[in-house]
Amino acid sequence: MIDKKTLEKSATLSRLHLNEEEQGLLLEQMKRIIGHFDNLQKVNTEGVEPLYKAVEMENVWRKDQIFEMTDPEKLLSKSPEVQEGQVKVPQVVK
Amino acid sequence: MIESISGFQKKIDQGATYVNECEAAFKRIEEKDKDLNSFISLNKEQALESAQISDERIKNGESKRPLEGVLFSVKDMFCVSGTKTTAGSRMLKDFIPDYDATVISRLKNAGAVILGKNNQDEFAMGSTNETSFFGPCKNPWNNKFVAGGSSGGSACSVAARLSTCSFGTDTGGSVRQPAHFCGTVGLKPTYGRISRSGVVAFASSLDQTGFFSLKVEDVFKTAEVLSGKDLMDNTTSSKEVPKWSNNLELQDLKGFKVGVVKEFMSTDLDKDVKNALDDSIEALKKRGAEIIEVSLPLIEHGVAAYYLVATSEAASNLSRYDGVRYGHRSEKAKEGQVSLDEFYTLNRTEGFGREVKRRILLGNFALSSGYIEAYYKKACQIRRLIREDYFKAFERVDAIIAPVASSTAFKLHEFDGKPLKKFLNDYYTVTVNLAGLPGLSVPVTKNKDNLPIGIQLIANQFQESNLLKAGLNLEDEFKFYKEVPNV
């Protein structure tokens, strides 16, 4: 079951900050949701292979060809900050 | 007034021009969409340019392409080059891609005009369109109610006759449910039938592109053009795409077997929805179908298994949004004042809305060490068992008939603060995605609040043709496309 500590851990893994009010509300909601998820334990799944993709698929091979995708300048134009053809981020190493 | 593809093409044959039709559509959108909020952005310049090309082609005696000049709108999950693609999120509110999703370039090659980008729940997470950063899209039949979700704007714009056809995505019902709430047809093809390259990802093993229109034939005309193998998406199937456009004639249902799910008939269905379902079963029977009871014994666990898979995949997919190369970057993240982790955390905390955060947190919980076996893996095992049950049912029937949701459209704010209750409403749609099946929602009637009711048809993988056959019969029986909302 989820508690304050597991919620905090999940928030850290998710790179999300929760204030105290959000934490309280989310904890209560997630307890209910996970309580519902716990019903799955009633189903006997011994020996059942987990299914990750519902439609059967084969490996796909293609030729290793070079083709033009998009202009690097255009790609960089999406970035919040750019300097000398590089994406700029705050200094993170002292 | 926007009509079916064939109605539109007839109008052109009688002398209307594509440019005039396109301009009229924008005028109508500007008049009607202020209150409905079915569009996030309009694509006027590109649309008129494309309509002009269609006019020139006709003038030059060139042959018509399959969707020549047809007025489409697309959910804001689809990358359209040079057009804002927000996924309904603050995270991507200024994002302008430089390339077209495969389905968008195929749509353009087929001659279609893209009017604009439809409103949606943020990252397609929601069933009411209320989680959109751009505000909710309202129901065109009654504006105190929601359009549904997550592809609410796409359903609303077709129902309100603002676009002829539209694109949505369906991860757990996000095409079929808003189609039901808004009184349009909604098709979710088989997983792998249609490329998702260039479509914002939510849950990769469940996501599928789908379509809305007023007529059953039009979602199939659209699907035919867009289906098939794409080298940019390895999950697309190389199975041959049937020529649905050559099979749009109504045929009776002699020899056609329709399954009624025992477990669905004993649930708490709204009275009007139950009556609509019974009437639809009767209609198919009258047209020659044999009705057979089938059982999906694990269906009660569908919502839990679905939300575990969907949130786990979402947590992974959405980890790409860190505010470095694109997307929202916090003003607080000034140079040298934060660590790298704090930088990501600031960008993500500001960029994502409440529902998206809740799902990322649930997903990372289900995937974290100590819980992955009990939750994520268990859900995937149950996913296999649910798929087996569907496969067993389809050994006996050609299609299954079911409700889309237990009620008609929800009131605005009905589920504020009640996420579990909202999740549980997806009971009739989510297992179709878990099993990779195609589904179709066909509108049949309205209730006393003037709210539409749709009925769901489900077929085995790659058997969309069965949905077409049964869907045409339901449509012919109830002729809901004749009903027009007063917007």
Coordinates of C-alpha atoms in Angstrom, one line a residue:
Chain A
M1 CA 0.0 0.0 0.0
I2 CA 1.1 3.5 -0.7
D3 CA 2.1 5.9 2.2
K4 CA 3.7 9.3 2.5
K5 CA 7.2 7.8 2.0
T6 CA 6.4 5.8 -1.1
L7 CA 4.6 8.8 -2.6
E8 CA 7.7 10.9 -2.0
K9 CA 9.8 8.3 -3.6
S10 CA 7.6 8.2 -6.6
A11 CA 7.6 12.0 -6.9
T12 CA 11.4 11.9 -6.8
L13 CA 11.5 9.3 -9.5
S14 CA 9.0 11.3 -11.5
R15 CA 11.0 14.6 -11.1
L16 CA 7.9 16.3 -9.8
H17 CA 7.6 18.5 -6.8
L18 CA 4.5 18.2 -4.6
N19 CA 3.6 20.8 -2.0
E20 CA 2.0 19.7 1.2
E21 CA -1.5 20.2 0.1
E22 CA -1.0 18.3 -3.1
Q23 CA 0.7 15.5 -1.2
G24 CA -2.3 15.1 1.2
L25 CA -4.8 15.1 -1.6
L26 CA -2.9 12.8 -3.9
L27 CA -2.1 10.3 -1.1
E28 CA -5.8 10.0 -0.3
Q29 CA -6.7 9.6 -4.0
M30 CA -3.9 7.2 -4.8
K31 CA -4.8 5.0 -1.8
R32 CA -8.2 4.5 -3.3
I33 CA -6.9 3.9 -6.8
I34 CA -4.3 1.4 -5.6
G35 CA -6.8 -0.2 -3.3
H36 CA -8.8 -0.9 -6.5
F37 CA -5.7 -2.2 -8.2
D38 CA -5.2 -4.6 -5.3
N39 CA -8.2 -6.6 -6.5
L40 CA -6.1 -8.1 -9.2
Q41 CA -4.4 -10.2 -6.5
K42 CA -7.6 -12.3 -6.4
V43 CA -6.9 -13.6 -9.9
N44 CA -4.8 -16.7 -10.2
T45 CA -2.1 -16.0 -12.8
E46 CA 0.3 -18.7 -11.9
G47 CA 2.3 -19.7 -15.0
V48 CA 0.7 -17.0 -17.2
E49 CA 3.2 -15.2 -19.4
P50 CA 2.8 -11.4 -19.2
L51 CA 1.5 -9.8 -22.4
Y52 CA 3.3 -6.6 -23.3
K53 CA 1.9 -6.2 -26.9
A54 CA -1.5 -7.3 -27.9
V55 CA -0.9 -7.9 -31.6
E56 CA 1.7 -10.4 -32.6
M57 CA 4.6 -8.8 -34.4
E58 CA 7.7 -9.9 -36.3
N59 CA 11.1 -8.3 -36.3
V60 CA 11.4 -5.8 -39.1
W61 CA 14.6 -5.4 -41.2
R62 CA 15.3 -2.4 -43.4
K63 CA 18.3 -1.2 -45.4
D64 CA 20.7 1.0 -43.5
Q65 CA 20.2 4.1 -45.7
I66 CA 21.1 7.7 -45.1
F67 CA 18.3 10.1 -45.7
E68 CA 17.8 13.7 -44.8
M69 CA 15.5 14.3 -41.9
T70 CA 15.4 17.9 -40.9
D71 CA 17.5 21.0 -40.7
P72 CA 19.5 21.2 -37.5
E73 CA 18.9 24.9 -37.3
K74 CA 15.1 24.3 -37.4
L75 CA 15.5 21.7 -34.6
L76 CA 17.5 24.1 -32.5
S77 CA 14.8 26.7 -32.9
K78 CA 12.5 24.7 -30.6
S79 CA 14.9 25.1 -27.7
P80 CA 14.2 27.6 -25.0
E81 CA 17.7 28.9 -25.1
V82 CA 20.4 28.4 -27.8
Q83 CA 24.0 29.6 -27.9
E84 CA 26.5 29.0 -30.7
G85 CA 24.5 26.1 -32.2
Q86 CA 24.1 24.4 -28.9
V87 CA 21.2 24.0 -26.5
K88 CA 21.8 26.1 -23.4
V89 CA 21.0 24.9 -19.9
P90 CA 21.8 26.4 -16.5
Q91 CA 25.2 25.6 -15.1
V92 CA 24.9 22.3 -13.3
V93 CA 28.5 21.5 -12.5
K94 CA 30.5 23.8 -10.3
Chain B
M1 CA -23.3 23.2 -43.4
I2 CA -20.7 20.4 -43.5
E3 CA -22.0 17.0 -44.5
S4 CA -20.6 13.6 -45.5
I5 CA -17.7 13.2 -47.9
S6 CA -20.0 12.1 -50.7
G7 CA -22.4 15.0 -50.0
F8 CA -19.4 17.4 -50.1
Q9 CA -18.1 15.9 -53.3
K10 CA -21.5 16.2 -54.9
K11 CA -21.6 19.9 -54.0
I12 CA -18.2 20.4 -55.7
D13 CA -19.5 18.5 -58.8
Q14 CA -22.4 20.9 -58.9
G15 CA -20.1 23.9 -59.1
A16 CA -19.0 24.9 -55.6
T17 CA -15.3 25.6 -55.2
Y18 CA -13.0 24.1 -52.5
V19 CA -11.8 27.5 -51.5
N20 CA -15.3 28.8 -50.9
E21 CA -16.2 25.7 -48.9
C22 CA -13.0 26.1 -46.9
E23 CA -13.7 29.8 -46.2
A24 CA -17.3 29.1 -45.2
A25 CA -16.0 26.5 -42.7
F26 CA -13.7 29.0 -41.1
K27 CA -16.5 31.5 -40.9
R28 CA -18.7 28.9 -39.2
I29 CA -15.9 27.9 -36.8
E30 CA -15.3 31.6 -35.8
E31 CA -19.0 32.0 -35.1
K32 CA -19.7 28.8 -33.3
D33 CA -16.6 27.7 -31.6
K34 CA -16.2 30.5 -29.0
D35 CA -18.5 28.7 -26.6
L36 CA -17.8 25.1 -27.7
N37 CA -14.0 25.4 -27.6
S38 CA -13.4 22.4 -29.9
F39 CA -10.3 24.0 -31.5
I40 CA -7.0 24.9 -29.9
S41 CA -5.6 26.5 -33.1
L42 CA -6.6 27.1 -36.7
N43 CA -4.6 26.4 -39.7
K44 CA -6.1 29.0 -42.1
E45 CA -3.2 29.8 -44.4
Q46 CA -2.2 26.2 -45.1
A47 CA -5.8 25.1 -45.4
L48 CA -6.7 27.7 -48.0
E49 CA -3.5 27.0 -49.9
S50 CA -4.4 23.3 -50.0
A51 CA -8.1 24.1 -51.1
Q52 CA -6.7 26.3 -53.8
I53 CA -4.5 23.4 -55.1
S54 CA -7.6 21.2 -55.2
D55 CA -9.5 23.9 -57.2
E56 CA -6.6 24.1 -59.7
R57 CA -6.4 20.4 -60.1
I58 CA -10.1 20.3 -61.0
K59 CA -9.7 23.2 -63.4
N60 CA -6.8 21.4 -65.1
G61 CA -8.8 18.3 -65.5
E62 CA -6.7 16.2 -63.1
S63 CA -8.3 13.3 -61.4
K64 CA -9.7 13.7 -57.9
R65 CA -7.6 12.3 -55.1
P66 CA -9.6 10.1 -52.6
L67 CA -10.2 12.9 -50.0
E68 CA -9.9 15.9 -52.4
G69 CA -10.6 19.1 -50.5
V70 CA -12.4 17.3 -47.7
L71 CA -12.4 19.4 -44.5
F72 CA -10.6 17.6 -41.7
S73 CA -9.6 18.7 -38.3
V74 CA -7.0 16.8 -36.2
K75 CA -6.5 16.3 -32.5
D76 CA -3.6 18.3 -31.1
M77 CA -1.6 15.1 -30.7
F78 CA -0.7 14.9 -34.4
C79 CA 2.4 16.7 -35.6
V80 CA 1.5 19.0 -38.5
S81 CA 4.6 20.8 -39.9
G82 CA 4.7 24.5 -39.1
T83 CA 1.6 24.2 -36.9
K84 CA 1.4 24.4 -33.1
T85 CA 1.1 20.9 -31.6
T86 CA 0.4 21.2 -27.9
A87 CA -1.1 17.8 -26.8
G88 CA -3.4 20.0 -24.7
S89 CA -0.5 20.8 -22.3
R90 CA 1.3 23.8 -21.0
M91 CA 4.4 21.7 -21.5
L92 CA 4.0 21.9 -25.3
K93 CA 2.0 25.1 -25.6
D94 CA 4.4 26.8 -28.0
F95 CA 5.8 23.6 -29.7
I96 CA 5.8 23.8 -33.5
P97 CA 7.1 20.6 -35.2
D98 CA 9.0 20.7 -38.5
Y99 CA 7.6 17.5 -39.9
D100 CA 4.3 15.8 -40.5
A101 CA 3.2 12.7 -38.7
T102 CA 3.0 9.8 -41.3
V103 CA -0.8 9.9 -41.1
I104 CA -0.8 13.7 -41.7
S105 CA 1.4 13.4 -44.8
R106 CA -0.8 10.6 -46.1
L107 CA -3.9 12.7 -45.4
K108 CA -2.4 15.6 -47.3
N109 CA -1.4 13.4 -50.2
A110 CA -5.0 12.2 -50.4
G111 CA -6.0 15.8 -51.0
A112 CA -7.6 16.6 -47.7
V113 CA -7.6 20.1 -46.1
I114 CA -6.6 20.5 -42.5
L115 CA -8.7 23.2 -40.9
G116 CA -7.0 23.2 -37.5
K117 CA -6.1 21.4 -34.3
N118 CA -8.7 20.0 -32.0
N119 CA -9.0 20.4 -28.2
Q120 CA -8.3 17.4 -26.0
D121 CA -7.5 16.2 -22.5
E122 CA -3.8 16.9 -21.6
F123 CA -1.6 14.2 -23.3
A124 CA -4.9 12.4 -24.0
M125 CA -5.3 11.6 -20.2
G126 CA -8.9 12.0 -19.3
S127 CA -12.4 11.2 -20.4
T128 CA -14.0 14.7 -20.2
N129 CA -11.7 17.1 -22.1
E130 CA -11.5 19.0 -18.8
T131 CA -7.8 18.3 -18.2
S132 CA -6.9 20.4 -21.3
F133 CA -4.6 23.4 -20.5
F134 CA -6.8 25.3 -23.0
G135 CA -10.1 24.7 -21.1
P136 CA -12.8 22.1 -21.6
C137 CA -14.6 21.5 -24.8
K138 CA -18.4 21.5 -24.3
N139 CA -21.0 19.2 -25.6
P140 CA -22.6 20.6 -28.8
W141 CA -26.0 19.2 -27.8
N142 CA -26.1 20.7 -24.3
N143 CA -23.4 23.0 -23.1
K144 CA -23.8 22.1 -19.5
F145 CA -22.2 18.8 -20.3
V146 CA -18.8 17.7 -21.5
A147 CA -17.9 16.5 -25.0
G148 CA -16.1 13.5 -23.5
G149 CA -12.5 12.6 -23.9
S150 CA -9.8 12.5 -24.5
S151 CA -10.6 13.4 -28.2
G152 CA -13.4 15.7 -27.1
G153 CA -12.7 18.5 -29.5
S154 CA -12.4 16.1 -32.5
A155 CA -15.9 14.6 -31.7
C156 CA -17.5 18.0 -31.0
S157 CA -16.2 19.7 -34.2
V158 CA -17.7 16.9 -36.4
A159 CA -21.0 16.8 -34.4
A160 CA -21.3 20.6 -34.6
R161 CA -20.7 20.5 -38.4
L162 CA -17.5 22.5 -38.1
S163 CA -15.4 19.8 -39.9
T164 CA -16.5 16.8 -42.0
C165 CA -14.1 14.3 -40.5
S166 CA -11.5 14.4 -37.7
F167 CA -8.6 12.5 -36.2
G168 CA -8.5 11.3 -32.6
T169 CA -6.3 8.9 -30.7
D170 CA -7.8 6.0 -28.7
T171 CA -5.7 4.6 -25.8
G172 CA -8.6 3.4 -23.7
G173 CA -11.7 4.7 -25.4
S174 CA -10.7 8.2 -26.3
V175 CA -12.3 8.0 -29.7
R176 CA -15.3 5.8 -29.0
Q177 CA -16.5 7.5 -25.8
P178 CA -16.5 11.2 -27.1
A179 CA -18.2 9.8 -30.3
H180 CA -20.9 8.4 -28.0
F181 CA -21.2 11.6 -26.0
C182 CA -21.4 13.9 -29.1
G183 CA -23.5 11.7 -31.4
T184 CA -20.9 10.9 -34.1
V185 CA -19.4 7.8 -35.5
G186 CA -16.0 6.9 -34.1
L187 CA -13.7 4.2 -35.3
K188 CA -10.7 2.8 -33.4
P189 CA -8.9 0.4 -35.8
T190 CA -6.8 -2.6 -34.7
Y191 CA -3.5 -1.9 -32.9
G192 CA -0.9 -1.7 -35.6
R193 CA -3.2 -1.0 -38.5
I194 CA -2.2 2.7 -38.6
S195 CA 1.2 4.4 -38.1
R196 CA 1.7 6.4 -35.0
S197 CA 5.0 8.0 -36.1
G198 CA 4.7 11.7 -35.3
V199 CA 1.8 11.3 -32.9
V200 CA 2.5 12.4 -29.3
A201 CA 2.9 9.1 -27.3
F202 CA 0.8 8.3 -24.2
A203 CA 0.9 4.5 -23.7
S204 CA 2.7 2.9 -26.6
S205 CA 1.2 -0.6 -26.4
L206 CA -2.3 0.8 -26.4
D207 CA -2.3 4.0 -28.4
Q208 CA -4.1 4.0 -31.8
T209 CA -5.2 6.7 -34.3
G210 CA -8.9 6.8 -34.9
F211 CA -11.5 8.8 -36.8
F212 CA -14.8 10.7 -36.4
S213 CA -17.4 11.5 -39.0
L214 CA -21.2 11.7 -39.2
K215 CA -21.4 8.6 -41.5
V216 CA -20.0 5.1 -41.0
E217 CA -18.7 5.1 -44.6
D218 CA -16.6 8.1 -44.0
V219 CA -14.5 6.8 -41.1
F220 CA -13.8 3.8 -43.3
K221 CA -12.9 5.9 -46.4
T222 CA -10.5 7.8 -44.2
A223 CA -9.1 4.7 -42.5
E224 CA -8.4 3.0 -45.9
V225 CA -6.3 5.9 -47.0
L226 CA -4.3 6.1 -43.8
S227 CA -3.8 2.4 -43.0
G228 CA -0.8 0.2 -43.7
K229 CA 2.8 -0.4 -43.1
D230 CA 5.1 2.6 -42.3
L231 CA 8.8 2.2 -42.0
M232 CA 8.9 4.9 -39.4
D233 CA 6.7 2.9 -37.0
N234 CA 7.8 -0.7 -36.6
T235 CA 4.6 -1.6 -34.8
T236 CA 2.6 -1.1 -38.0
S237 CA 1.3 -4.3 -39.6
S238 CA 2.1 -5.3 -43.1
K239 CA -1.3 -7.1 -43.4
E240 CA -3.1 -6.0 -46.5
V241 CA -5.6 -3.2 -46.0
P242 CA -9.1 -4.2 -47.3
K243 CA -10.8 -2.0 -49.9
W244 CA -13.5 -0.8 -47.6
S245 CA -14.5 1.9 -50.0
N246 CA -15.7 -0.8 -52.4
N247 CA -17.9 -2.4 -49.7
L248 CA -20.0 0.5 -48.5
E249 CA -23.3 -1.0 -49.7
L250 CA -25.7 -2.0 -47.0
Q251 CA -26.0 -5.8 -46.8
D252 CA -28.3 -7.8 -44.6
L253 CA -26.8 -9.8 -41.7
K254 CA -27.9 -13.3 -42.6
G255 CA -25.3 -15.7 -41.3
F256 CA -23.6 -12.9 -39.3
K257 CA -23.2 -13.7 -35.6
V258 CA -23.3 -11.0 -32.9
G259 CA -22.1 -11.6 -29.4
V260 CA -23.8 -10.1 -26.3
V261 CA -21.5 -10.1 -23.3
K262 CA -23.2 -11.7 -20.3
E263 CA -21.1 -9.6 -17.9
F264 CA -22.1 -6.3 -19.6
M265 CA -25.8 -7.0 -19.4
S266 CA -25.8 -7.4 -15.6
T267 CA -24.0 -4.1 -14.8
D268 CA -25.4 -0.9 -13.6
L269 CA -26.4 0.7 -16.9
D270 CA -28.3 3.9 -17.2
K271 CA -31.9 3.2 -18.2
D272 CA -31.7 5.1 -21.5
V273 CA -28.4 3.5 -22.5
K274 CA -29.8 0.0 -21.7
N275 CA -32.9 0.7 -23.8
A276 CA -30.7 1.9 -26.7
L277 CA -28.6 -1.2 -26.4
D278 CA -31.7 -3.5 -26.4
D279 CA -33.1 -1.6 -29.4
S280 CA -29.8 -2.0 -31.3
I281 CA -29.7 -5.8 -30.6
E282 CA -33.3 -6.1 -31.8
A283 CA -32.4 -4.1 -35.0
L284 CA -29.5 -6.4 -35.8
K285 CA -31.7 -9.4 -35.2
K286 CA -34.4 -8.0 -37.5
R287 CA -31.8 -7.7 -40.2
G288 CA -30.8 -11.3 -40.0
A289 CA -28.0 -11.5 -37.4
E290 CA -27.9 -14.4 -35.0
I291 CA -27.5 -13.2 -31.4
I292 CA -25.2 -15.3 -29.2
E293 CA -24.3 -14.8 -25.5
V294 CA -20.6 -14.7 -24.8
S295 CA -18.7 -14.4 -21.6
L296 CA -15.7 -12.3 -20.6
P297 CA -15.2 -13.6 -17.0
L298 CA -12.2 -11.3 -16.1
I299 CA -13.8 -8.1 -17.4
E300 CA -14.3 -6.8 -13.9
H301 CA -10.5 -6.5 -13.6
G302 CA -10.2 -4.7 -16.9
V303 CA -10.0 -1.1 -15.5
A304 CA -7.4 -2.0 -13.0
A305 CA -5.2 -3.9 -15.5
Y306 CA -5.6 -1.1 -18.0
Y307 CA -4.7 1.8 -15.7
L308 CA -1.6 -0.1 -14.4
V309 CA -0.4 -0.7 -18.0
A310 CA -1.4 2.8 -19.2
T311 CA 0.1 4.8 -16.3
S312 CA 3.3 2.7 -16.4
E313 CA 3.9 3.3 -20.1
A314 CA 2.9 7.0 -19.7
A315 CA 5.4 7.5 -16.9
S316 CA 8.2 6.2 -19.2
N317 CA 7.0 8.0 -22.3
L318 CA 6.6 11.4 -20.5
S319 CA 10.0 11.2 -19.0
R320 CA 11.3 12.8 -22.2
Y321 CA 9.8 16.2 -21.2
D322 CA 12.6 17.8 -19.3
G323 CA 12.5 21.3 -20.7
V324 CA 16.0 21.0 -22.2
R325 CA 15.7 20.6 -26.0
Y326 CA 12.1 21.7 -26.2
G327 CA 8.9 22.2 -24.2
H328 CA 8.3 24.3 -21.1
R329 CA 11.2 25.8 -19.2
S330 CA 10.7 27.4 -15.9
E331 CA 11.5 31.1 -15.4
K332 CA 12.8 30.0 -11.9
A333 CA 15.5 27.9 -13.5
K334 CA 18.0 30.7 -13.9
E335 CA 21.6 30.0 -14.7
G336 CA 23.7 28.6 -11.9
Q337 CA 21.0 28.6 -9.2
V338 CA 19.7 25.0 -9.5
S339 CA 21.0 21.5 -9.8
L340 CA 20.2 19.4 -12.9
D341 CA 17.6 17.4 -11.0
E342 CA 16.0 20.6 -9.6
F343 CA 16.0 22.0 -13.2
Y344 CA 14.1 19.0 -14.6
T345 CA 11.8 19.1 -11.6
L346 CA 10.9 22.8 -11.9
N347 CA 10.2 22.4 -15.7
R348 CA 8.0 19.3 -15.2
T349 CA 6.2 20.5 -12.1
E350 CA 5.1 23.7 -13.9
G351 CA 4.6 22.1 -17.4
F352 CA 2.3 19.3 -16.4
G353 CA -1.3 19.5 -15.2
R354 CA -2.8 17.7 -12.2
E355 CA -4.1 14.6 -14.0
V356 CA -0.9 14.0 -15.9
K357 CA 1.1 14.3 -12.7
R358 CA -1.2 11.8 -10.9
R359 CA -0.7 9.3 -13.7
I360 CA 3.0 9.7 -13.8
L361 CA 3.2 9.2 -10.1
L362 CA 0.9 6.1 -10.3
G363 CA 3.1 4.7 -13.2
N364 CA 6.4 5.2 -11.4
F365 CA 4.9 3.7 -8.3
A366 CA 3.8 0.6 -10.2
L367 CA 7.2 0.3 -11.9
S368 CA 9.3 0.9 -8.8
S369 CA 11.3 -1.9 -7.2
G370 CA 9.2 -3.9 -4.7
Y371 CA 6.0 -3.2 -6.5
I372 CA 6.6 -4.0 -10.2
E373 CA 5.8 -7.7 -9.7
A374 CA 2.6 -7.2 -7.7
Y375 CA 1.3 -4.4 -10.0
Y376 CA 2.8 -4.0 -13.5
K377 CA 3.6 -7.6 -14.2
K378 CA 0.3 -8.9 -12.6
A379 CA -1.6 -6.4 -14.9
C380 CA 0.2 -7.8 -18.0
Q381 CA -0.6 -11.4 -17.0
I382 CA -4.3 -10.4 -16.6
R383 CA -4.0 -8.6 -20.0
R384 CA -3.1 -11.9 -21.6
L385 CA -6.1 -13.7 -19.9
I386 CA -8.5 -11.0 -21.0
R387 CA -7.2 -11.2 -24.6
E388 CA -7.7 -15.0 -24.5
D389 CA -11.3 -14.5 -23.4
Y390 CA -11.9 -12.2 -26.4
F391 CA -10.3 -14.6 -28.8
K392 CA -12.5 -17.4 -27.4
A393 CA -15.6 -15.2 -27.9
F394 CA -14.5 -14.5 -31.5
E395 CA -14.4 -18.2 -32.3
R396 CA -18.1 -18.1 -32.0
V397 CA -19.1 -14.6 -33.2
D398 CA -18.2 -12.0 -35.9
A399 CA -18.7 -9.0 -33.7
I400 CA -19.6 -8.1 -30.2
I401 CA -22.2 -5.4 -29.4
A402 CA -21.8 -3.5 -26.1
P403 CA -22.4 -0.1 -24.5
V404 CA -19.7 2.5 -24.9
A405 CA -20.2 3.9 -21.4
S406 CA -22.7 3.3 -18.6
S407 CA -24.2 6.8 -19.1
T408 CA -24.6 9.7 -21.5
A409 CA -22.3 12.7 -21.3
F410 CA -21.2 13.8 -17.8
K411 CA -22.0 17.2 -16.3
L412 CA -19.1 19.7 -16.4
H413 CA -17.1 19.2 -13.1
E414 CA -19.1 16.0 -12.2
F415 CA -15.9 14.2 -11.4
D416 CA -13.8 16.9 -9.8
G417 CA -11.6 15.3 -7.1
K418 CA -13.0 11.8 -7.9
P419 CA -10.3 10.2 -10.1
L420 CA -11.2 6.6 -9.3
K421 CA -14.8 7.1 -10.1
K422 CA -13.8 8.6 -13.4
F423 CA -11.5 5.7 -14.2
L424 CA -14.2 3.2 -13.5
N425 CA -16.4 4.8 -16.2
D426 CA -14.0 3.4 -18.8
Y427 CA -15.2 -0.1 -18.0
Y428 CA -16.7 -0.8 -21.5
T429 CA -13.8 0.5 -23.6
V430 CA -10.4 -0.2 -22.1
T431 CA -10.2 -3.9 -22.5
V432 CA -10.6 -3.5 -26.3
N433 CA -7.2 -1.6 -26.2
L434 CA -5.7 -4.2 -23.9
A435 CA -6.5 -6.9 -26.5
G436 CA -5.6 -4.7 -29.5
L437 CA -9.0 -5.0 -31.0
P438 CA -10.9 -2.6 -33.4
G439 CA -14.0 -0.9 -32.1
L440 CA -16.7 1.3 -33.6
S441 CA -19.1 3.6 -31.9
V442 CA -22.4 4.3 -33.8
P443 CA -24.9 6.9 -32.6
V444 CA -28.4 5.6 -32.3
T445 CA -30.6 7.9 -30.2
K446 CA -30.8 10.8 -27.7
N447 CA -32.1 11.0 -24.1
K448 CA -34.4 13.6 -22.5
D449 CA -31.5 16.0 -21.9
N450 CA -30.9 16.0 -25.6
L451 CA -27.7 14.0 -25.1
P452 CA -26.8 11.4 -27.7
I453 CA -26.3 7.6 -27.1
G454 CA -23.9 5.5 -29.1
I455 CA -23.5 1.8 -29.3
Q456 CA -20.2 0.0 -29.5
L457 CA -19.3 -2.8 -31.9
I458 CA -16.1 -4.8 -31.3
A459 CA -14.4 -7.2 -33.7
N460 CA -11.4 -9.5 -33.6
Q461 CA -8.0 -8.1 -34.6
F462 CA -7.9 -6.9 -38.3
Q463 CA -11.6 -7.7 -38.7
E464 CA -12.7 -4.1 -39.1
S465 CA -14.8 -5.2 -42.1
N466 CA -17.2 -6.8 -39.7
L467 CA -17.6 -3.5 -37.9
L468 CA -18.4 -1.9 -41.2
K469 CA -21.0 -4.4 -42.1
A470 CA -22.8 -4.3 -38.7
G471 CA -22.3 -0.6 -38.4
L472 CA -24.0 0.2 -41.7
N473 CA -27.0 -1.7 -40.5
L474 CA -27.2 0.1 -37.2
E475 CA -26.8 3.4 -39.0
D476 CA -29.5 2.6 -41.5
E477 CA -31.9 1.6 -38.7
F478 CA -31.6 4.7 -36.6
K479 CA -30.3 7.4 -39.2
F480 CA -28.9 9.5 -36.4
Y481 CA -26.9 11.6 -38.9
K482 CA -30.1 13.4 -39.7
E483 CA -30.1 15.0 -36.2
V484 CA -28.4 18.3 -36.0
P485 CA -27.4 20.0 -32.7
N486 CA -28.4 23.6 -32.3
V487 CA -25.1 25.4 -31.8

